[in-house]
């Protein structure tokens, strides 16, 4: 949703009769009426109860609750705190993001689990073997979140790039 081509892609989804759309990195509300009218099931990834409620009102089929410890674009609340709050707030299925916490997600009321990072190391995944090895060797201090000052936090593996980005962000560089 943060792509400069999001409007065009949203129309392609309709034109190509994509049956299910999972959105992330933003609020899909502006596209949901058209997608729903086209019979498309919409499953937004949400990082807050407020966004979960909004997309549920707009006709989401389900939501994926993704906490701050997830990879990619993230919110501020942990999955363990977010999932039960979203479950209580909406009357549609809630999928918890995070493959390692499957049993915990079900105990929190989720009806499913979204697995993302885990699939990076699958044989079918076309990312480089070097990146797969970095993911496999990662531990509890191997990632960092940047972008909090912009309102668009992202979790990624620590690297020279993310280290420089964090340093620039802390220094107030735009």
mmCIF file of C-alpha atoms in Angstrom:
data_model
loop_
_atom_site.group_PDB
_atom_site.id
_atom_site.type_symbol
_atom_site.label_atom_id
_atom_site.label_comp_id
_atom_site.label_asym_id
_atom_site.label_seq_id
_atom_site.Cartn_x
_atom_site.Cartn_y
_atom_site.Cartn_z
ATOM 1 C CA UNK A 1 0.000 0.000 0.000
ATOM 2 C CA UNK A 2 2.987 2.332 0.321
ATOM 3 C CA UNK A 3 3.889 1.820 -3.344
ATOM 4 C CA UNK A 4 3.498 4.839 -5.592
ATOM 5 C CA UNK A 5 1.643 2.432 -7.907
ATOM 6 C CA UNK A 6 -0.896 1.253 -5.317
ATOM 7 C CA UNK A 7 -3.853 2.820 -7.160
ATOM 8 C CA UNK A 8 -2.904 1.104 -10.406
ATOM 9 C CA UNK A 9 -2.290 -2.237 -8.696
ATOM 10 C CA UNK A 10 -5.653 -1.984 -6.917
ATOM 11 C CA UNK A 11 -7.342 -1.666 -10.307
ATOM 12 C CA UNK A 12 -5.350 -4.559 -11.788
ATOM 13 C CA UNK A 13 -6.575 -6.703 -8.880
ATOM 14 C CA UNK A 14 -10.150 -5.983 -10.004
ATOM 15 C CA UNK A 15 -9.440 -6.327 -13.725
ATOM 16 C CA UNK A 16 -7.708 -9.678 -13.239
ATOM 17 C CA UNK A 17 -10.415 -10.943 -10.863
ATOM 18 C CA UNK A 18 -7.983 -11.779 -8.076
ATOM 19 C CA UNK A 19 -10.109 -13.740 -5.576
ATOM 20 C CA UNK A 20 -8.275 -12.790 -2.362
ATOM 21 C CA UNK A 21 -6.115 -9.771 -1.508
ATOM 22 C CA UNK A 22 -3.938 -9.576 1.598
ATOM 23 C CA UNK A 23 -2.778 -6.017 2.166
ATOM 24 C CA UNK A 24 -0.001 -4.653 4.331
ATOM 25 C CA UNK A 25 2.005 -1.528 5.094
ATOM 26 C CA UNK A 26 -0.963 0.770 5.394
ATOM 27 C CA UNK A 27 -4.709 1.299 5.401
ATOM 28 C CA UNK A 28 -6.535 -0.327 2.445
ATOM 29 C CA UNK A 29 -9.890 1.391 3.166
ATOM 30 C CA UNK A 30 -9.856 3.497 -0.004
ATOM 31 C CA UNK A 31 -9.803 0.343 -2.164
ATOM 32 C CA UNK A 32 -12.103 -1.879 -0.148
ATOM 33 C CA UNK A 33 -15.484 -0.756 -1.555
ATOM 34 C CA UNK A 34 -14.378 -1.452 -5.121
ATOM 35 C CA UNK A 35 -12.759 -4.751 -4.162
ATOM 36 C CA UNK A 36 -15.830 -5.882 -2.222
ATOM 37 C CA UNK A 37 -18.105 -4.916 -5.132
ATOM 38 C CA UNK A 38 -15.877 -7.038 -7.392
ATOM 39 C CA UNK A 39 -16.352 -10.012 -5.041
ATOM 40 C CA UNK A 40 -12.780 -9.945 -3.801
ATOM 41 C CA UNK A 41 -12.078 -11.185 -0.288
ATOM 42 C CA UNK A 42 -9.927 -8.596 1.492
ATOM 43 C CA UNK A 43 -7.661 -9.574 4.390
ATOM 44 C CA UNK A 44 -5.706 -6.582 5.714
ATOM 45 C CA UNK A 45 -2.661 -6.912 7.947
ATOM 46 C CA UNK A 46 -3.297 -4.664 10.950
ATOM 47 C CA UNK A 47 -1.018 -3.392 13.684
ATOM 48 C CA UNK A 48 -3.712 -1.772 15.824
ATOM 49 C CA UNK A 49 -7.214 -2.353 17.137
ATOM 50 C CA UNK A 50 -8.368 0.890 15.505
ATOM 51 C CA UNK A 51 -7.316 -0.262 12.030
ATOM 52 C CA UNK A 52 -8.851 -3.701 12.638
ATOM 53 C CA UNK A 53 -12.192 -2.082 13.520
ATOM 54 C CA UNK A 54 -12.038 0.249 10.534
ATOM 55 C CA UNK A 55 -11.382 -2.468 7.959
ATOM 56 C CA UNK A 56 -13.959 -4.763 9.567
ATOM 57 C CA UNK A 57 -16.566 -1.997 9.116
ATOM 58 C CA UNK A 58 -15.454 -1.609 5.496
ATOM 59 C CA UNK A 59 -16.058 -5.305 4.756
ATOM 60 C CA UNK A 60 -12.812 -7.138 5.434
ATOM 61 C CA UNK A 61 -13.202 -10.916 5.291
ATOM 62 C CA UNK A 62 -10.604 -11.376 8.054
ATOM 63 C CA UNK A 63 -7.610 -9.526 9.492
ATOM 64 C CA UNK A 64 -4.033 -10.507 10.206
ATOM 65 C CA UNK A 65 -2.863 -9.050 13.539
ATOM 66 C CA UNK A 66 0.869 -8.409 13.306
ATOM 67 C CA UNK A 67 2.899 -7.214 16.281
ATOM 68 C CA UNK A 68 5.999 -5.100 16.545
ATOM 69 C CA UNK A 69 8.305 -8.120 16.735
ATOM 70 C CA UNK A 70 7.327 -9.183 13.214
ATOM 71 C CA UNK A 71 9.453 -8.475 10.179
ATOM 72 C CA UNK A 72 8.759 -5.738 7.659
ATOM 73 C CA UNK A 73 6.371 -2.855 8.327
ATOM 74 C CA UNK A 74 5.316 -3.025 11.976
ATOM 75 C CA UNK A 75 3.263 -1.292 14.643
ATOM 76 C CA UNK A 76 4.064 -0.611 18.275
ATOM 77 C CA UNK A 77 2.165 -3.365 20.122
ATOM 78 C CA UNK A 78 3.479 -6.898 20.634
ATOM 79 C CA UNK A 79 1.619 -9.787 19.034
ATOM 80 C CA UNK A 80 0.806 -11.278 22.461
ATOM 81 C CA UNK A 81 -0.942 -8.038 23.462
ATOM 82 C CA UNK A 82 -2.434 -7.194 20.052
ATOM 83 C CA UNK A 83 -4.101 -10.473 19.050
ATOM 84 C CA UNK A 84 -6.518 -10.831 21.991
ATOM 85 C CA UNK A 85 -7.477 -7.164 21.740
ATOM 86 C CA UNK A 86 -8.241 -7.506 18.023
ATOM 87 C CA UNK A 87 -10.145 -10.764 18.643
ATOM 88 C CA UNK A 88 -12.323 -8.916 21.166
ATOM 89 C CA UNK A 89 -12.794 -5.894 18.891
ATOM 90 C CA UNK A 90 -14.002 -7.479 15.633
ATOM 91 C CA UNK A 91 -16.526 -10.104 14.566
ATOM 92 C CA UNK A 92 -14.460 -11.503 11.698
ATOM 93 C CA UNK A 93 -11.719 -14.129 11.796
ATOM 94 C CA UNK A 94 -8.374 -12.981 13.201
ATOM 95 C CA UNK A 95 -5.141 -14.535 11.968
ATOM 96 C CA UNK A 96 -2.081 -14.014 14.166
ATOM 97 C CA UNK A 97 1.169 -13.208 12.379
ATOM 98 C CA UNK A 98 4.122 -15.279 13.520
ATOM 99 C CA UNK A 99 4.774 -18.930 12.824
ATOM 100 C CA UNK A 100 6.647 -19.799 16.014
ATOM 101 C CA UNK A 101 3.740 -18.880 18.247
ATOM 102 C CA UNK A 102 1.061 -21.095 16.671
ATOM 103 C CA UNK A 103 -0.203 -22.632 19.920
ATOM 104 C CA UNK A 104 -0.088 -19.283 21.719
ATOM 105 C CA UNK A 105 -1.980 -17.596 18.878
ATOM 106 C CA UNK A 106 -4.818 -20.091 19.162
ATOM 107 C CA UNK A 107 -4.910 -19.641 22.930
ATOM 108 C CA UNK A 108 -5.230 -15.877 22.357
ATOM 109 C CA UNK A 109 -8.318 -16.460 20.196
ATOM 110 C CA UNK A 110 -6.816 -16.325 16.707
ATOM 111 C CA UNK A 111 -8.364 -18.601 14.098
ATOM 112 C CA UNK A 112 -5.198 -18.925 12.053
ATOM 113 C CA UNK A 113 -1.523 -18.000 11.853
ATOM 114 C CA UNK A 114 0.312 -16.093 9.119
ATOM 115 C CA UNK A 115 3.831 -17.344 8.508
ATOM 116 C CA UNK A 116 6.179 -15.100 6.552
ATOM 117 C CA UNK A 117 9.840 -14.988 7.524
ATOM 118 C CA UNK A 118 9.883 -18.755 8.110
ATOM 119 C CA UNK A 119 9.267 -19.347 4.406
ATOM 120 C CA UNK A 120 12.335 -17.329 3.401
ATOM 121 C CA UNK A 121 14.465 -20.389 4.076
ATOM 122 C CA UNK A 122 12.276 -22.815 2.117
ATOM 123 C CA UNK A 123 13.859 -24.484 -0.895
ATOM 124 C CA UNK A 124 11.188 -22.953 -3.139
ATOM 125 C CA UNK A 125 12.049 -19.406 -2.057
ATOM 126 C CA UNK A 126 14.249 -17.605 -4.568
ATOM 127 C CA UNK A 127 16.093 -15.273 -2.161
ATOM 128 C CA UNK A 128 19.857 -15.771 -2.117
ATOM 129 C CA UNK A 129 21.408 -18.576 -0.130
ATOM 130 C CA UNK A 130 23.489 -15.951 1.716
ATOM 131 C CA UNK A 131 20.305 -14.220 2.901
ATOM 132 C CA UNK A 132 18.746 -17.549 3.915
ATOM 133 C CA UNK A 133 21.861 -18.296 5.992
ATOM 134 C CA UNK A 134 21.618 -14.876 7.674
ATOM 135 C CA UNK A 135 17.992 -15.573 8.600
ATOM 136 C CA UNK A 136 18.855 -19.016 9.984
ATOM 137 C CA UNK A 137 21.714 -17.626 12.083
ATOM 138 C CA UNK A 138 19.673 -14.681 13.413
ATOM 139 C CA UNK A 139 19.073 -14.494 17.158
ATOM 140 C CA UNK A 140 17.191 -12.219 19.541
ATOM 141 C CA UNK A 141 19.505 -9.266 18.870
ATOM 142 C CA UNK A 142 19.877 -9.679 15.100
ATOM 143 C CA UNK A 143 17.126 -7.284 14.035
ATOM 144 C CA UNK A 144 16.365 -3.623 14.503
ATOM 145 C CA UNK A 145 13.363 -1.422 13.917
ATOM 146 C CA UNK A 146 13.882 1.800 11.998
ATOM 147 C CA UNK A 147 11.458 4.406 10.745
ATOM 148 C CA UNK A 148 9.636 5.005 14.021
ATOM 149 C CA UNK A 149 10.240 8.761 13.676
ATOM 150 C CA UNK A 150 8.452 8.759 10.317
ATOM 151 C CA UNK A 151 5.457 6.799 11.562
ATOM 152 C CA UNK A 152 6.378 3.879 9.295
ATOM 153 C CA UNK A 153 8.481 1.532 11.422
ATOM 154 C CA UNK A 154 10.121 -1.445 9.709
ATOM 155 C CA UNK A 155 11.907 -4.418 11.293
ATOM 156 C CA UNK A 156 14.849 -5.858 9.357
ATOM 157 C CA UNK A 157 18.066 -7.755 9.929
ATOM 158 C CA UNK A 158 20.877 -5.559 11.216
ATOM 159 C CA UNK A 159 23.205 -4.615 8.389
ATOM 160 C CA UNK A 160 25.478 -1.745 7.445
ATOM 161 C CA UNK A 161 22.444 -0.136 5.770
ATOM 162 C CA UNK A 162 20.040 -0.491 8.718
ATOM 163 C CA UNK A 163 22.798 0.627 11.139
ATOM 164 C CA UNK A 164 23.467 3.762 9.056
ATOM 165 C CA UNK A 165 19.729 4.405 8.703
ATOM 166 C CA UNK A 166 19.200 4.143 12.469
ATOM 167 C CA UNK A 167 22.147 6.467 13.128
ATOM 168 C CA UNK A 168 20.796 9.036 10.653
ATOM 169 C CA UNK A 169 17.302 8.740 12.087
ATOM 170 C CA UNK A 170 18.615 9.304 15.625
ATOM 171 C CA UNK A 171 20.487 12.370 14.391
ATOM 172 C CA UNK A 172 17.258 13.799 12.971
ATOM 173 C CA UNK A 173 18.171 13.449 9.293
ATOM 174 C CA UNK A 174 15.038 13.714 7.132
#
